[in-house]
mmCIF file of C-alpha atoms in Angstrom:
data_model
loop_
_atom_site.group_PDB
_atom_site.id
_atom_site.type_symbol
_atom_site.label_atom_id
_atom_site.label_comp_id
_atom_site.label_asym_id
_atom_site.label_seq_id
_atom_site.Cartn_x
_atom_site.Cartn_y
_atom_site.Cartn_z
ATOM 1 C CA MET E 1432 20.771 -4.409 -16.551
ATOM 2 C CA THR E 1433 17.105 -4.954 -17.368
ATOM 3 C CA PRO E 1434 14.783 -1.982 -17.927
ATOM 4 C CA LEU E 1435 12.906 -2.999 -14.763
ATOM 5 C CA GLN E 1436 16.121 -2.831 -12.726
ATOM 6 C CA LYS E 1437 17.025 0.500 -14.338
ATOM 7 C CA ALA E 1438 13.613 1.876 -13.318
ATOM 8 C CA LYS E 1439 14.125 0.575 -9.761
ATOM 9 C CA ASN E 1440 17.527 2.238 -9.592
ATOM 10 C CA LEU E 1441 15.984 5.542 -10.725
ATOM 11 C CA MET E 1442 13.272 5.198 -8.071
ATOM 12 C CA ASP E 1443 15.899 4.564 -5.423
ATOM 13 C CA VAL E 1444 17.429 7.984 -6.106
ATOM 14 C CA GLY E 1445 14.106 9.816 -6.315
ATOM 15 C CA GLN E 1446 13.940 10.002 -10.111
ATOM 16 C CA TYR E 1447 10.276 9.006 -10.310
ATOM 17 C CA ILE E 1448 9.331 10.569 -13.666
ATOM 18 C CA PRO E 1449 12.186 8.890 -15.580
ATOM 19 C CA ALA E 1450 11.361 5.622 -13.778
ATOM 20 C CA LEU E 1451 7.699 5.924 -14.818
ATOM 21 C CA THR E 1452 8.734 6.632 -18.398
ATOM 22 C CA ILE E 1453 10.519 3.272 -18.482
ATOM 23 C CA LEU E 1454 7.841 1.378 -16.534
ATOM 24 C CA GLU E 1455 4.965 2.581 -18.712
ATOM 25 C CA THR E 1456 6.621 1.244 -21.875
ATOM 26 C CA LEU E 1457 7.380 -2.267 -20.594
ATOM 27 C CA ASN E 1458 5.186 -5.081 -21.840
ATOM 28 C CA GLY E 1459 5.372 -8.818 -22.362
ATOM 29 C CA LEU E 1460 6.808 -9.312 -18.877
ATOM 30 C CA SER E 1461 6.575 -12.473 -16.803
ATOM 31 C CA LEU E 1462 3.876 -12.419 -14.114
ATOM 32 C CA LYS E 1463 6.455 -11.746 -11.397
ATOM 33 C CA SER E 1464 8.079 -8.907 -13.351
ATOM 34 C CA GLU E 1465 4.657 -7.434 -14.198
ATOM 35 C CA ASN E 1466 3.790 -7.433 -10.491
ATOM 36 C CA TYR E 1467 7.017 -5.561 -9.748
ATOM 37 C CA ARG E 1468 6.319 -3.129 -12.591
ATOM 38 C CA LEU E 1469 2.895 -2.276 -11.161
ATOM 39 C CA LEU E 1470 4.261 -2.007 -7.625
ATOM 40 C CA PHE E 1471 7.050 0.306 -8.779
ATOM 41 C CA MET E 1472 4.595 2.444 -10.762
ATOM 42 C CA SER E 1473 2.266 2.762 -7.802
ATOM 43 C CA ASN E 1474 5.185 3.705 -5.567
ATOM 44 C CA CYS E 1475 6.346 6.350 -8.051
ATOM 45 C CA TRP E 1476 2.886 7.914 -8.232
ATOM 46 C CA PHE E 1477 2.668 7.910 -4.427
ATOM 47 C CA ASN E 1478 6.015 9.671 -4.112
ATOM 48 C CA LEU E 1479 4.920 12.199 -6.727
ATOM 49 C CA GLU E 1480 1.850 12.848 -4.527
ATOM 50 C CA GLU E 1481 -0.479 11.608 -7.260
ATOM 51 C CA TYR E 1482 -2.441 9.514 -4.806
ATOM 52 C CA ASP E 1483 -5.388 8.667 -7.056
ATOM 53 C CA TRP E 1484 -2.994 7.181 -9.616
ATOM 54 C CA ALA E 1485 -1.126 5.319 -6.881
ATOM 55 C CA ILE E 1486 -4.409 3.801 -5.682
ATOM 56 C CA GLU E 1487 -5.497 2.851 -9.192
ATOM 57 C CA ILE E 1488 -2.220 1.092 -10.027
ATOM 58 C CA ALA E 1489 -2.011 -0.620 -6.618
ATOM 59 C CA ASP E 1490 -5.572 -1.831 -7.098
ATOM 60 C CA ARG E 1491 -4.649 -3.325 -10.491
ATOM 61 C CA LEU E 1492 -1.819 -5.196 -8.806
ATOM 62 C CA LEU E 1493 -4.061 -6.411 -5.972
ATOM 63 C CA GLN E 1494 -6.528 -7.765 -8.535
ATOM 64 C CA LYS E 1495 -3.700 -9.905 -9.928
ATOM 65 C CA ASN E 1496 -2.092 -10.660 -6.568
ATOM 66 C CA PRO E 1497 -4.453 -10.115 -3.601
ATOM 67 C CA LYS E 1498 -1.697 -11.008 -1.125
ATOM 68 C CA ASN E 1499 0.600 -8.122 -2.115
ATOM 69 C CA GLU E 1500 0.855 -6.288 1.187
ATOM 70 C CA LEU E 1501 3.005 -3.474 -0.193
ATOM 71 C CA ALA E 1502 0.368 -2.611 -2.811
ATOM 72 C CA SER E 1503 -2.287 -2.614 -0.099
ATOM 73 C CA GLN E 1504 -0.125 -0.340 2.044
ATOM 74 C CA ILE E 1505 0.319 2.104 -0.824
ATOM 75 C CA LYS E 1506 -3.472 2.228 -1.182
ATOM 76 C CA TYR E 1507 -3.913 2.682 2.575
ATOM 77 C CA LEU E 1508 -1.326 5.459 2.792
ATOM 78 C CA SER E 1509 -2.687 7.157 -0.338
ATOM 79 C CA TYR E 1510 -6.185 7.211 1.135
ATOM 80 C CA CYS E 1511 -4.715 8.682 4.347
ATOM 81 C CA LYS E 1512 -2.938 11.405 2.341
ATOM 82 C CA LEU E 1513 -6.259 12.161 0.619
ATOM 83 C CA LYS E 1514 -7.867 12.300 4.092
ATOM 84 C CA ASP E 1515 -10.266 9.538 3.006
ATOM 85 C CA TYR E 1516 -9.975 7.687 6.288
ATOM 86 C CA ASP E 1517 -13.022 5.480 5.712
ATOM 87 C CA SER E 1518 -11.435 4.049 2.558
ATOM 88 C CA ALA E 1519 -8.085 3.732 4.362
ATOM 89 C CA PHE E 1520 -9.681 1.683 7.144
ATOM 90 C CA ASP E 1521 -11.599 -0.373 4.584
ATOM 91 C CA GLU E 1522 -8.307 -1.163 2.830
ATOM 92 C CA ILE E 1523 -6.378 -2.285 5.888
ATOM 93 C CA ILE E 1524 -9.313 -4.199 7.361
ATOM 94 C CA GLY E 1525 -10.132 -5.835 4.029
ATOM 95 C CA PHE E 1526 -6.548 -6.880 3.396
ATOM 96 C CA LEU E 1527 -5.863 -8.179 6.899
ATOM 97 C CA SER E 1528 -9.155 -10.056 7.033
ATOM 98 C CA TYR E 1529 -7.646 -12.487 4.495
ATOM 99 C CA ASN E 1530 -3.873 -12.086 4.973
ATOM 100 C CA LYS E 1531 -1.374 -12.038 7.827
ATOM 101 C CA ALA E 1532 0.354 -8.753 8.615
ATOM 102 C CA ASP E 1533 4.025 -8.300 7.943
ATOM 103 C CA HIS E 1534 4.607 -4.658 7.011
ATOM 104 C CA TYR E 1535 1.184 -3.785 8.400
ATOM 105 C CA LYS E 1536 2.236 -4.766 11.944
ATOM 106 C CA ILE E 1537 3.704 -1.295 12.487
ATOM 107 C CA THR E 1538 0.531 0.306 11.133
ATOM 108 C CA LEU E 1539 -1.615 -1.805 13.466
ATOM 109 C CA GLU E 1540 0.540 -0.773 16.424
ATOM 110 C CA GLU E 1541 0.159 2.891 15.407
ATOM 111 C CA LEU E 1542 -3.614 2.468 15.108
ATOM 112 C CA LEU E 1543 -3.755 0.930 18.594
ATOM 113 C CA THR E 1544 -1.872 3.970 19.899
ATOM 114 C CA ASP E 1545 -4.359 6.245 18.102
ATOM 115 C CA ILE E 1546 -7.255 4.317 19.676
ATOM 116 C CA ARG E 1547 -5.722 4.691 23.167
ATOM 117 C CA ALA E 1548 -5.198 8.419 22.526
ATOM 118 C CA GLY E 1549 -8.841 8.823 21.520
ATOM 119 C CA PHE E 1550 -8.151 9.725 17.884
ATOM 120 C CA ILE E 1551 -10.317 6.852 16.594
ATOM 121 C CA ASN E 1552 -13.824 6.762 18.011
ATOM 122 C CA ASP E 1553 -15.863 4.503 15.731
ATOM 123 C CA GLU E 1554 -16.615 1.407 17.856
ATOM 124 C CA ASP E 1555 -16.870 -0.923 14.845
ATOM 125 C CA ILE E 1556 -13.457 0.173 13.542
ATOM 126 C CA ILE E 1557 -11.919 -0.006 17.031
ATOM 127 C CA SER E 1558 -13.243 -3.527 17.496
ATOM 128 C CA LYS E 1559 -11.970 -4.715 14.113
ATOM 129 C CA ILE E 1560 -8.522 -3.102 14.545
ATOM 130 C CA LYS E 1561 -8.151 -4.722 17.983
ATOM 131 C CA GLU E 1562 -9.224 -8.087 16.560
ATOM 132 C CA LEU E 1563 -6.720 -7.819 13.687
ATOM 133 C CA ALA E 1564 -3.986 -6.728 16.093
ATOM 134 C CA LEU E 1565 -4.610 -9.804 18.248
ATOM 135 C CA GLN E 1566 -4.589 -12.094 15.207
ATOM 136 C CA ASN E 1567 -1.256 -10.615 14.124
ATOM 137 C CA ASP E 1568 0.447 -10.529 17.553
ATOM 138 C CA CYS E 1569 0.549 -6.724 17.640
ATOM 139 C CA VAL E 1570 -0.883 -6.251 21.117
ATOM 140 C CA LYS E 1571 1.605 -4.968 23.666
#
């Protein structure tokens, strides 16, 4: 078993600190393995409620791989946990302006529900969310 797989197994059972200990020492990885390492680290920090670290690591991954939807989602959810909703909207809108939604489809559907319920009132954000939802077949 590779150290990366061992770290993933630890994450899967909620052992985030031991997983991070392994992940932080790995180097010389292939590009694909490095992307997984960063994604796993960001996920660990998110689950440890260290949202600033989760954002920083996810951002490093997105600089290498701008199409990594899971990294973008970790950033989005971290900003939500920090109650930085402007940055959360910027993240989802920025990502989906250049990429198709897969995992984000559920988030778009939830945002449409929030718009209908009156929880989101900024007309520019409402317009952009509706546009992205249409582009990604999320409109019911």
